[in-house]
Tab-separated table of C-alpha atoms in Angstrom:
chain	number	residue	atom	x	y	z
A	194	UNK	CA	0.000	0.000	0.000
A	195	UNK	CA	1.785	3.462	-0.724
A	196	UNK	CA	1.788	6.232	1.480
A	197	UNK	CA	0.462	9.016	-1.406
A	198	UNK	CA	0.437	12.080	1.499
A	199	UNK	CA	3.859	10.869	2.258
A	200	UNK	CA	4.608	11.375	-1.434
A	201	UNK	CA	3.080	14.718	-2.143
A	202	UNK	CA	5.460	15.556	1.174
A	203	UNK	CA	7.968	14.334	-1.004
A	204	UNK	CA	6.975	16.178	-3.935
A	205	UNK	CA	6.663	19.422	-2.058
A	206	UNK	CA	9.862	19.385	-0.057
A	207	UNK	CA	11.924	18.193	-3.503
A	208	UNK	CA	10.549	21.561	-5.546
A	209	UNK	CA	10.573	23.556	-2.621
A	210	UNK	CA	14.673	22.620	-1.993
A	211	UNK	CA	15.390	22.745	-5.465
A	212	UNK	CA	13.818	26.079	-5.868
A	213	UNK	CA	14.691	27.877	-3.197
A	214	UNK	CA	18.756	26.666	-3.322
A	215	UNK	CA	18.799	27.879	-6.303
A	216	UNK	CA	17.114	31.067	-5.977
A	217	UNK	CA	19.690	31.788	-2.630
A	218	UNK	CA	22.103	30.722	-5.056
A	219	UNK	CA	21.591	33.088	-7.658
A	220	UNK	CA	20.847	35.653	-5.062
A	221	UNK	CA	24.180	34.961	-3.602
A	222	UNK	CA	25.988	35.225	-6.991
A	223	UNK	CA	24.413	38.524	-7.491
A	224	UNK	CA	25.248	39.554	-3.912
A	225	UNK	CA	29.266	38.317	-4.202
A	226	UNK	CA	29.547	39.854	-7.688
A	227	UNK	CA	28.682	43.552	-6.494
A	228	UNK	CA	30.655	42.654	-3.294
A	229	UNK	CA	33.980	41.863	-5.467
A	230	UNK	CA	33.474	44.839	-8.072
A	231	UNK	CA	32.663	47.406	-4.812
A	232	UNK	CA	36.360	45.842	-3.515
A	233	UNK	CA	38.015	46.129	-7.026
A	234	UNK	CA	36.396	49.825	-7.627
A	235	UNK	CA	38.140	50.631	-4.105
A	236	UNK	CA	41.174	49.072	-5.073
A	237	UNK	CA	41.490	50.853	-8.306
B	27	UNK	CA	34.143	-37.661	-17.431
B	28	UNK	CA	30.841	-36.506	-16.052
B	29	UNK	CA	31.959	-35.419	-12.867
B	30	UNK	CA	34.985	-33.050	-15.333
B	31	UNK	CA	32.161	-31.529	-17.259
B	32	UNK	CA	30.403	-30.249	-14.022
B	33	UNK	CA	33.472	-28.727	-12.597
B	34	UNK	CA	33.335	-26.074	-15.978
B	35	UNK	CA	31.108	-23.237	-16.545
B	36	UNK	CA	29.719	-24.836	-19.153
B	37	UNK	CA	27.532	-27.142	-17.876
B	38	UNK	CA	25.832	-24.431	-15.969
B	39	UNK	CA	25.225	-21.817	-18.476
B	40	UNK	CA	21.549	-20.701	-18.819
B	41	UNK	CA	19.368	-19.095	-21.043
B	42	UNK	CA	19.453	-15.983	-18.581
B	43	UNK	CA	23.349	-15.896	-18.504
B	44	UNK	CA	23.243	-15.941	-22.868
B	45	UNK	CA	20.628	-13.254	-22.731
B	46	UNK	CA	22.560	-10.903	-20.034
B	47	UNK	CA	25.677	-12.123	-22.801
B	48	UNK	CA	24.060	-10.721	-25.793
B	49	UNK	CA	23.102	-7.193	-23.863
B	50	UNK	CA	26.578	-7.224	-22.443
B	51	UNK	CA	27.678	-7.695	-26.127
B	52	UNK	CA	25.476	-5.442	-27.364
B	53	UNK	CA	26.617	-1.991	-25.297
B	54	UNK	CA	30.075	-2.991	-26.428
B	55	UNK	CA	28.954	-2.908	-29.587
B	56	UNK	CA	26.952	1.051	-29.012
B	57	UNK	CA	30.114	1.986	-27.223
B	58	UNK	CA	32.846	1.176	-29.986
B	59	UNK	CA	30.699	1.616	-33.468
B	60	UNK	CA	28.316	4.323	-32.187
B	61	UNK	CA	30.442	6.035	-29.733
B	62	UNK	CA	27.418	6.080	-27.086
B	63	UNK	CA	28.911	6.760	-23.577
B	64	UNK	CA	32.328	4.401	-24.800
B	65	UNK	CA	33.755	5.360	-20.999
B	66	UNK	CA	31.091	3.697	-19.513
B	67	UNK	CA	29.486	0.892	-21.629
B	68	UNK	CA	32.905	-0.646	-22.525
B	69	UNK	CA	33.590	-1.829	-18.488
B	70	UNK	CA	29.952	-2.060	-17.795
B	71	UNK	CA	29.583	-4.184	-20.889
B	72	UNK	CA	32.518	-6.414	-19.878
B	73	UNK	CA	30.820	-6.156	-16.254
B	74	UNK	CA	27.658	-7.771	-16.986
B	75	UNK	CA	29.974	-10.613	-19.206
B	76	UNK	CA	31.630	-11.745	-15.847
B	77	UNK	CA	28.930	-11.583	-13.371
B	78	UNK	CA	27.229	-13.990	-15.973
B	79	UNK	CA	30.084	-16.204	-16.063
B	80	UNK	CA	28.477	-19.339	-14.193
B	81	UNK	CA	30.965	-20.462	-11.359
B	82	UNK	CA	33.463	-17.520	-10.929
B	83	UNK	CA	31.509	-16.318	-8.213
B	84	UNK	CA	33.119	-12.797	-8.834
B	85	UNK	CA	29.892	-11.455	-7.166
B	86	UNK	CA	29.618	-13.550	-4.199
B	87	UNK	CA	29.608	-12.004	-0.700
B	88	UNK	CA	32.486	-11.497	0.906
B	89	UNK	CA	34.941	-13.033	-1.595
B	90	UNK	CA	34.061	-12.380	-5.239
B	91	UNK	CA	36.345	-9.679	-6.909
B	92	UNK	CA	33.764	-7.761	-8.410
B	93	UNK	CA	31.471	-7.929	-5.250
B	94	UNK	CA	34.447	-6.163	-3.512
B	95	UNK	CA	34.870	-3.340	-5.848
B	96	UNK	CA	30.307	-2.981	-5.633
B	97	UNK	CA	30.708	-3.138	-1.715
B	98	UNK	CA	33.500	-0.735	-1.021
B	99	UNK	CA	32.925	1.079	-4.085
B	100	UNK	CA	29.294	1.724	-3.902
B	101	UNK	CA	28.133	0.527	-1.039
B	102	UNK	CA	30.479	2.490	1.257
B	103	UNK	CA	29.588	5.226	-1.030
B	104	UNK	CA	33.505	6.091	-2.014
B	105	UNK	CA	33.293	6.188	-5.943
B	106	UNK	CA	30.219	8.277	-7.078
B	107	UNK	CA	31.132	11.627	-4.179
B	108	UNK	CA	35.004	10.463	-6.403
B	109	UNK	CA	33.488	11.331	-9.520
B	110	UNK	CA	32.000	14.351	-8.560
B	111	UNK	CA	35.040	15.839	-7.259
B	112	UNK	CA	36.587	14.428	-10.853
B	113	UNK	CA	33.570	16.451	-12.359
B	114	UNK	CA	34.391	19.445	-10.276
B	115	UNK	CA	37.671	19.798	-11.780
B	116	UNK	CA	36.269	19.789	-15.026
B	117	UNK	CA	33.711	22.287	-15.008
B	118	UNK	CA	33.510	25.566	-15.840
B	119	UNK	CA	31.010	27.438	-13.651
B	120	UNK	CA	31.568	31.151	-15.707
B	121	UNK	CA	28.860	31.091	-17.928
B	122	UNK	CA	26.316	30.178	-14.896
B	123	UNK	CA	27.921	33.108	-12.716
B	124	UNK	CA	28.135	35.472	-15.900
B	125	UNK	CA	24.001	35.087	-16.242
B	126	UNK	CA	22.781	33.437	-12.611
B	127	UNK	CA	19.434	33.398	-13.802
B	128	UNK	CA	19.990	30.561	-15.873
B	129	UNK	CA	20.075	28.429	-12.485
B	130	UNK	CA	16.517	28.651	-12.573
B	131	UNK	CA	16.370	26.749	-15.640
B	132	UNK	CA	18.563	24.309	-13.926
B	133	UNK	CA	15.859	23.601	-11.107
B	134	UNK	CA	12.734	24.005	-13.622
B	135	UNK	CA	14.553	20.929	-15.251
B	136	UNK	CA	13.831	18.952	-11.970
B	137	UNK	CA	10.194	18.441	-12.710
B	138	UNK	CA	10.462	15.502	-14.862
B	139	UNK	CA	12.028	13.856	-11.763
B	140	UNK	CA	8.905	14.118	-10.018
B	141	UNK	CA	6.732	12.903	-13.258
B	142	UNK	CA	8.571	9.514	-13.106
B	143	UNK	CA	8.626	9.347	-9.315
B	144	UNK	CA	4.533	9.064	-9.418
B	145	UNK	CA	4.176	7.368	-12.508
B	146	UNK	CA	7.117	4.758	-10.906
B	147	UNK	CA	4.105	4.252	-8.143
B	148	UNK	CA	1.783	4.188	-10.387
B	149	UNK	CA	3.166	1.140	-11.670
B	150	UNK	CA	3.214	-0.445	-7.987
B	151	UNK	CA	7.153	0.764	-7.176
B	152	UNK	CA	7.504	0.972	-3.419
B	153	UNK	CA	8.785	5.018	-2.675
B	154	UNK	CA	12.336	4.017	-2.541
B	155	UNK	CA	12.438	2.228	-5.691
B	156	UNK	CA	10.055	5.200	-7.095
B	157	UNK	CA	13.056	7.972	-6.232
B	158	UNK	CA	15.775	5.820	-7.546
B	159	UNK	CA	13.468	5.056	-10.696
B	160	UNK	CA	12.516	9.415	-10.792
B	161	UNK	CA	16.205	10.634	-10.583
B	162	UNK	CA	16.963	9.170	-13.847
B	163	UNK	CA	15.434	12.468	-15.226
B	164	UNK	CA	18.298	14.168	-13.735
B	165	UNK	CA	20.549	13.156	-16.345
B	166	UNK	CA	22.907	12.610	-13.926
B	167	UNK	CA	24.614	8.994	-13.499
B	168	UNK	CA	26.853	9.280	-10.512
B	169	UNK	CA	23.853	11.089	-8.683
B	170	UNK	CA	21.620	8.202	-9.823
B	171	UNK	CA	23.738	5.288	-8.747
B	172	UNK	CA	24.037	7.125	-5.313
B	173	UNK	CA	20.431	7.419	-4.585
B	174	UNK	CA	19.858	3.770	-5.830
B	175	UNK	CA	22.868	1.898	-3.836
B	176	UNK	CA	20.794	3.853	-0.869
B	177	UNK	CA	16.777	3.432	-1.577
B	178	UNK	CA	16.875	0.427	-3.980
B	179	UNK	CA	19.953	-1.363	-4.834
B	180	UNK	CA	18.163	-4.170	-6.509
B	181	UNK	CA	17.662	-1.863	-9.135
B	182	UNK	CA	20.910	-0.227	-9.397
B	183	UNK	CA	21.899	-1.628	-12.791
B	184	UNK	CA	18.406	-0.856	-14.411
B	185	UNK	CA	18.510	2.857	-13.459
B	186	UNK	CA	22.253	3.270	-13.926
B	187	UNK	CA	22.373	1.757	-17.430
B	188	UNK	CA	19.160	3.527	-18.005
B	189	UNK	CA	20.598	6.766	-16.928
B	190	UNK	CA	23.931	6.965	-19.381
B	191	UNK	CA	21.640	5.435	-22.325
B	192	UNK	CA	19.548	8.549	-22.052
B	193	UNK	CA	22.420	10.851	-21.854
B	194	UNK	CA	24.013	9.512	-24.802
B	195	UNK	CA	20.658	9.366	-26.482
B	196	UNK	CA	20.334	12.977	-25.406
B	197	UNK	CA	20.834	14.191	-28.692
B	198	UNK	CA	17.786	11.599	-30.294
B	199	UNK	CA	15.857	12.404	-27.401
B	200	UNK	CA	16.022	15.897	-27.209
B	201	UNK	CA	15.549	17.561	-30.856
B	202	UNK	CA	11.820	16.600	-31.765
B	203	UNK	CA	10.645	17.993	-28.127
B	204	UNK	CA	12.325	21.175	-28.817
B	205	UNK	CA	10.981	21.604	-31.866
B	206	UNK	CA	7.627	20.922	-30.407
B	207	UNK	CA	7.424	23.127	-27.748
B	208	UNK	CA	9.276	26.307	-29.393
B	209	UNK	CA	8.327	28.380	-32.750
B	210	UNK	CA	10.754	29.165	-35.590
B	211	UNK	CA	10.663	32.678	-34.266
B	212	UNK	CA	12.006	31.466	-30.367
B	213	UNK	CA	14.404	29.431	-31.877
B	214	UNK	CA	16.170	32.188	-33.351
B	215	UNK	CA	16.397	34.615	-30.536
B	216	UNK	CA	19.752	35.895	-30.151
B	217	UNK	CA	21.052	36.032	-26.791
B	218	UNK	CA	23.769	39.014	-25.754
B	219	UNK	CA	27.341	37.508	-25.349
B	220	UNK	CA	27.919	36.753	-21.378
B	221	UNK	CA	30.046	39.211	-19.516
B	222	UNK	CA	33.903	37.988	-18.393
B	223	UNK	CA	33.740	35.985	-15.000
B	224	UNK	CA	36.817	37.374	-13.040
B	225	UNK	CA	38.626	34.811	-10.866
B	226	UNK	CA	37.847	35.980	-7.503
B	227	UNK	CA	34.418	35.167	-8.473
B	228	UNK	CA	35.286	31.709	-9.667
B	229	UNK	CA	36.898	30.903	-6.646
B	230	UNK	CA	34.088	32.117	-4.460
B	231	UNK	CA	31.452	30.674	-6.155
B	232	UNK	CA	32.218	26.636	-4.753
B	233	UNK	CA	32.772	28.284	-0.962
B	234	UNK	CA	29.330	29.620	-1.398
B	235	UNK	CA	27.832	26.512	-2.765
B	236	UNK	CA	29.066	24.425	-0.560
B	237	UNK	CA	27.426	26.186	2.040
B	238	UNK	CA	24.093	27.510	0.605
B	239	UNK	CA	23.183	23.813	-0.707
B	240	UNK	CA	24.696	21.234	2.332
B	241	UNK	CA	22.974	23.879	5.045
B	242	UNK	CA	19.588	23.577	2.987
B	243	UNK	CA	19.766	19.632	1.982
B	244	UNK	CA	22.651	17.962	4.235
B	245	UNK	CA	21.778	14.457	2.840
B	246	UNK	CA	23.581	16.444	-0.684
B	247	UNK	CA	26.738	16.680	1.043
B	248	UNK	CA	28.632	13.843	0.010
B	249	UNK	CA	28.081	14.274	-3.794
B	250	UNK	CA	28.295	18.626	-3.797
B	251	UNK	CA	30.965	18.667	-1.250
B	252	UNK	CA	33.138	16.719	-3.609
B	253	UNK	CA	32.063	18.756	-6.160
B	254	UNK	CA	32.816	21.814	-4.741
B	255	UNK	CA	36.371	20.858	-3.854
B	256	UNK	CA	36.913	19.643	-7.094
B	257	UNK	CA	36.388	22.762	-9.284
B	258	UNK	CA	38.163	25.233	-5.958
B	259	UNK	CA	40.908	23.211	-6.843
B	260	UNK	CA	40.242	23.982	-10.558
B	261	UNK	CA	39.762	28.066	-9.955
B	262	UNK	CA	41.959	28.394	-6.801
B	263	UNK	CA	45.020	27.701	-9.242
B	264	UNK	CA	47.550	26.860	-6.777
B	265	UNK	CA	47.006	23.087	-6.621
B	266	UNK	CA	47.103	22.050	-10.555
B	267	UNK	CA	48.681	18.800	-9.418
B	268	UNK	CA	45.712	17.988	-7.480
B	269	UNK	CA	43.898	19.609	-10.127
B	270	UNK	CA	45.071	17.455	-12.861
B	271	UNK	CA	45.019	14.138	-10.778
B	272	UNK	CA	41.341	14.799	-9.943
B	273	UNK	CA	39.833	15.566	-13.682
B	274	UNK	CA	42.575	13.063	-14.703
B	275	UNK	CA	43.995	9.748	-13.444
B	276	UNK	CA	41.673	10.201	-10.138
B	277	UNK	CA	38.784	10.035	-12.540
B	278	UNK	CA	39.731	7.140	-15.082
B	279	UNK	CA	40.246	4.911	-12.350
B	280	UNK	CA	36.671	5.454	-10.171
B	281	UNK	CA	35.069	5.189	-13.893
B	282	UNK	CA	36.489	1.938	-14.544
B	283	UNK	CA	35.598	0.984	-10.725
B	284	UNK	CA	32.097	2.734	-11.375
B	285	UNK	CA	31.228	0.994	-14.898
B	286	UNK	CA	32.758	-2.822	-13.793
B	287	UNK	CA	30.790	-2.758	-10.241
B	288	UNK	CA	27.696	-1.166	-12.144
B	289	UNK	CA	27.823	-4.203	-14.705
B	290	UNK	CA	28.429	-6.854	-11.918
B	291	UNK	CA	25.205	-5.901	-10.630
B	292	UNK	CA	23.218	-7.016	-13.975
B	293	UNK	CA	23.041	-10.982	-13.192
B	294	UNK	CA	20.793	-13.016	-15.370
B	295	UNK	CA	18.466	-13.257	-12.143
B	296	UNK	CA	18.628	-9.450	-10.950
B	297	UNK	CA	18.071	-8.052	-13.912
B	298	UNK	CA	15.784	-10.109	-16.254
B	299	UNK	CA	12.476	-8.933	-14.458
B	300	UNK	CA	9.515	-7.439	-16.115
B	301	UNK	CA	10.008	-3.864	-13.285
B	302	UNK	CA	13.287	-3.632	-15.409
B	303	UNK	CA	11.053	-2.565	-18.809
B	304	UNK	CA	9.284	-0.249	-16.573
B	305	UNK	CA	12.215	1.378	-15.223
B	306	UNK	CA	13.408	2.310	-18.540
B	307	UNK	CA	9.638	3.264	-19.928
B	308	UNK	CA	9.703	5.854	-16.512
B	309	UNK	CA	13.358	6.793	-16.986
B	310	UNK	CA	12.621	7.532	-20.662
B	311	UNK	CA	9.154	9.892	-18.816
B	312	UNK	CA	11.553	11.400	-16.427
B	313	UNK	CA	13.624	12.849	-19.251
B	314	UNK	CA	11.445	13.926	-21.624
B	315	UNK	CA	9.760	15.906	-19.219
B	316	UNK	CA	12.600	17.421	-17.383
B	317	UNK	CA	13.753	18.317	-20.850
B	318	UNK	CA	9.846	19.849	-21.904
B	319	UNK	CA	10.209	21.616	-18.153
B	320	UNK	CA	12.839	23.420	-18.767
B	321	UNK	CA	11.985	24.814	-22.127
B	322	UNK	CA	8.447	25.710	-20.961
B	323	UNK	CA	9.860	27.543	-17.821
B	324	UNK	CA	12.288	29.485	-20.081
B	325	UNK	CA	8.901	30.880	-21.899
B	326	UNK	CA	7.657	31.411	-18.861
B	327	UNK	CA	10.584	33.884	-17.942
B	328	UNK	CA	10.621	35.545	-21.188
B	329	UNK	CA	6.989	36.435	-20.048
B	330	UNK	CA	8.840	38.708	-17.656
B	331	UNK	CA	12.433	39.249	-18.015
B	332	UNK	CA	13.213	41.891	-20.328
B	333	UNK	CA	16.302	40.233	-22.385
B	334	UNK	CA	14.641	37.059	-23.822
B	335	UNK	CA	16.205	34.014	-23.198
B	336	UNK	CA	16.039	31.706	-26.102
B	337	UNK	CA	14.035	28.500	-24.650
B	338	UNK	CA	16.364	26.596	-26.518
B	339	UNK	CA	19.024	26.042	-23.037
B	340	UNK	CA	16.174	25.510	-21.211
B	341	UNK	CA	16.221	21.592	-22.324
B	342	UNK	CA	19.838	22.284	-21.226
B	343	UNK	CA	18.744	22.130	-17.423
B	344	UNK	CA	18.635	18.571	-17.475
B	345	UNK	CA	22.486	17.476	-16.464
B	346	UNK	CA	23.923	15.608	-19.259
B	347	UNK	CA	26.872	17.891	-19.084
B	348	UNK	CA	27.754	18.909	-22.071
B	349	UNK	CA	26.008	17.084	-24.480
B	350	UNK	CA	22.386	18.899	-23.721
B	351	UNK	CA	24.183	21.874	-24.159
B	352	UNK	CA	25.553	21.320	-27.509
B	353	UNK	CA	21.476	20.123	-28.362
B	354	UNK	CA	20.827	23.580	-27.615
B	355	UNK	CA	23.908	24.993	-29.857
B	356	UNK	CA	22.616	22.822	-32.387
B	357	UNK	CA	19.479	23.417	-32.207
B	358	UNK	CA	19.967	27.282	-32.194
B	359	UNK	CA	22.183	27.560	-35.073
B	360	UNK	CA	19.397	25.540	-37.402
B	361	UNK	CA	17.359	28.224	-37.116
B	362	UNK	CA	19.718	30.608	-37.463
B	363	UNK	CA	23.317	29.898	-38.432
B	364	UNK	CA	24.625	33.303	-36.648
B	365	UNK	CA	22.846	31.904	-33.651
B	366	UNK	CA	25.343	31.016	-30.546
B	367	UNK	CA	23.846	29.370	-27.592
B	368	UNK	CA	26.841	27.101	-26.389
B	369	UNK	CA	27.900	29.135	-23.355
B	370	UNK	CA	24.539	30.202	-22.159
B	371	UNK	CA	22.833	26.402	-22.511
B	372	UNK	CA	25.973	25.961	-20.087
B	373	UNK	CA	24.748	28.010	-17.362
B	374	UNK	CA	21.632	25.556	-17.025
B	375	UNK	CA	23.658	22.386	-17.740
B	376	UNK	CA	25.755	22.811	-15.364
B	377	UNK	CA	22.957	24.327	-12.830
B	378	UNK	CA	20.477	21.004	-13.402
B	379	UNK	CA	23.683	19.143	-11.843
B	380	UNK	CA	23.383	21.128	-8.965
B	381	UNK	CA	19.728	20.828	-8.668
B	382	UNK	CA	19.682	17.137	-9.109
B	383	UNK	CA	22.136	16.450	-6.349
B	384	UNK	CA	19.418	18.678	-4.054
B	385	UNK	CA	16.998	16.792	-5.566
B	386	UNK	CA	18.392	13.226	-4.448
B	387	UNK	CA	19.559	14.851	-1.049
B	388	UNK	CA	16.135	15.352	-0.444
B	389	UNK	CA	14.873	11.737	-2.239
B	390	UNK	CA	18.010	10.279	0.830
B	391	UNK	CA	16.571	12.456	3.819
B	392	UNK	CA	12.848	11.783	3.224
B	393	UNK	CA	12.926	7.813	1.851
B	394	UNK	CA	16.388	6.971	2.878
């Protein structure tokens, strides 16, 4: 017998973990890039 | 003279052993004449060959050759987080960082994951066998054998040999879904050449990874730790040795490990089961959507983003590094010869590796 609520809890927490590393990811990317070009401005 | 015959091989051969013979012969055959996946199908080919060999006992608990490399190999999960830090040294990570939104493309790719996990229980899979079966859409083999060798190792040579016939049928697979789900006029959008990824930012980008993806999904560890290290040592620049002997020698030998202990896990008895068919039939599901995902999520975007993004490197979200890509370059340039989509299908290729590894993390947390 499966467990189908257990799967949609599956389901859910899979998109949910994919989506939101990814979106800290790219938000991190973003936040590293104006980090290192504020440093390299200074620098300069 | 009866008692002489007995002691061969011969004399114990069955019809299953011939069978698992002719499929071992036949991805020797795709690997040297067609060139699919050669790395992998030559040892698994040989692989399935001895573990069919009646009386070697090469798989047999404790003592067989073969069940030794599959035990400390696989089971104590050394060779596939090994061939992600081979992987690591080999990737380039600039054309994701140069245009991060593409990493979105490499999630969006994920869906098809979650097709074949419910169709997989559709079919009566139990949910461990479902997210070994599902993570075939990932493109990903390493990440594929990992999950299995956890949640359903009785299916590990289905979904592995499953898994590296769809990436090397990525470019069969791929085309006709592309062109279905895309006009002429998408196809030839012309995206603006990436900006130049400066070092510091290569070198940043696995520190920040590392930590972004193991605090969200721990059970991804193993496989994006490794990966991680492997392309710091690529960017860092100061360990090219380790560098080299990573992407390199490191790398030949867990393949050869990976493909023989793969292949020794494809006995006549293990593998010649009706759920086999129907792991391929879902694995074949898992693809096609993740590859219709990403395209269709790309469309969505354009809906919003104001430089279009051709949907063509959407189908690049599904792993397969780099051979989706080059789908996409292919793909691109039909429509329009001055069209060059290499380097930005890269940013999702290399992103759908990242989000199948959180994918399977969170398959090992919840069903491991």
């Amino acid at each position: 017998m499966i467990d189908w609520g257990f799967a949609v809890k599956i389901l859910f927490f899979g998109l949910s973990a994919v989506f939101s590393s990814l979106a800290l990811l790219i938000g991190a990317i973003y936040a590293f890039g104006k980090i290192l070009k504020h440093i390299e401005e200074k620098s300069n | 003279m009866l008692d002489m015959v007995l002691t061969t091989g011969v004399a114990h051969l069955t019809i299953g052993n011939l069978v698992m013979w002719l499929i071992a012969f036949f991805f020797i055959y795709l690997a040297i004449t067609k060139n699919y996946e050669p790395l992998l199908l030559v040892p698994i080919g040989f692989g399935i060959l001895m573990v069919n060999l009646p009386l070697t006992y090469l798989m047999e608990e404790g003592e067989g050759l073969l069940w030794r490399f599959y035990h400390y190999g696989l089971e104590w999960e050394i060779i596939p987080p090994l061939i992600f830090l081979g992987l690591g040294a080999m990737t380039d990570f600039g054309p994701m960082i140069a245009n991060p939104k593409t990493l979105i493309l490499g999630a969006g790719a994920q869906f098809g994951v979650y097709v074949a996990f419910f169709g997989a229980l559709i079919l009566g899979f139990k949910i461990p066998e479902a997210c070994s079966i599902g993570i075939i859409g990932g493109a990903d083999g390493p990440t594929t054998i990992y999950t299995t060798v956890h949640l359903a190792p009785h299916l590990l040579g289905a979904t592995a040999v499953a898994a590296y016939s769809y990436m090397s049928l990525v470019p069969i697979i791929q085309p006709p879904i592309m062109r279905l789900l895309t006009t002429e006029k998408e196809r030839k959008i012309k995206m603006r050449q990436l900006r130049p990824v400066s070092k510091r930012e290569k070198i940043l980008f696995p520190l920040v990874t590392v930590l972004v993806i193991c605090l969200i999904v721990p059970a991804s560890a193993p496989l994006m730790a490794m990966f991680m290290l492997g392309n710091l040592f690529k960017e860092c620049g100061v360990v090219k040795r380790l560098s080299d002997a990573a992407s390199n020698e490191l790398m030949n030998i867990v393949t050869i490990l990976l493909g023989v202990s793969v292949g020794a896990t494809m006995s006549a008895e293990r593998f010649l089961k009706w759920e086999v068919i129907f792991v391929f039939i879902m694995g074949l599901v898992a693809f096609a959507f993740s590859t219709a995902a990403g395209i269709v999520l790309a469309k969505f975007m354009n809906l919003f983003t104001k430089e279009k993004i051709n949907p063509l490197i959407g189908s690049a979200g599904v792993s397969a590094v780099p051979m989706a890509a080059r789908v996409s370059q292919v793909m691109g340039s039909k429509a329009d010869p001055k069209n060059f989509l290499l380097m930005h299908a890269m940013g999702p290729n290399v992103a759908g590796v990242i989000g199948t590894v959180v994918a399977a993390g969170v398959f090992l947390a919840l069903a491991g």
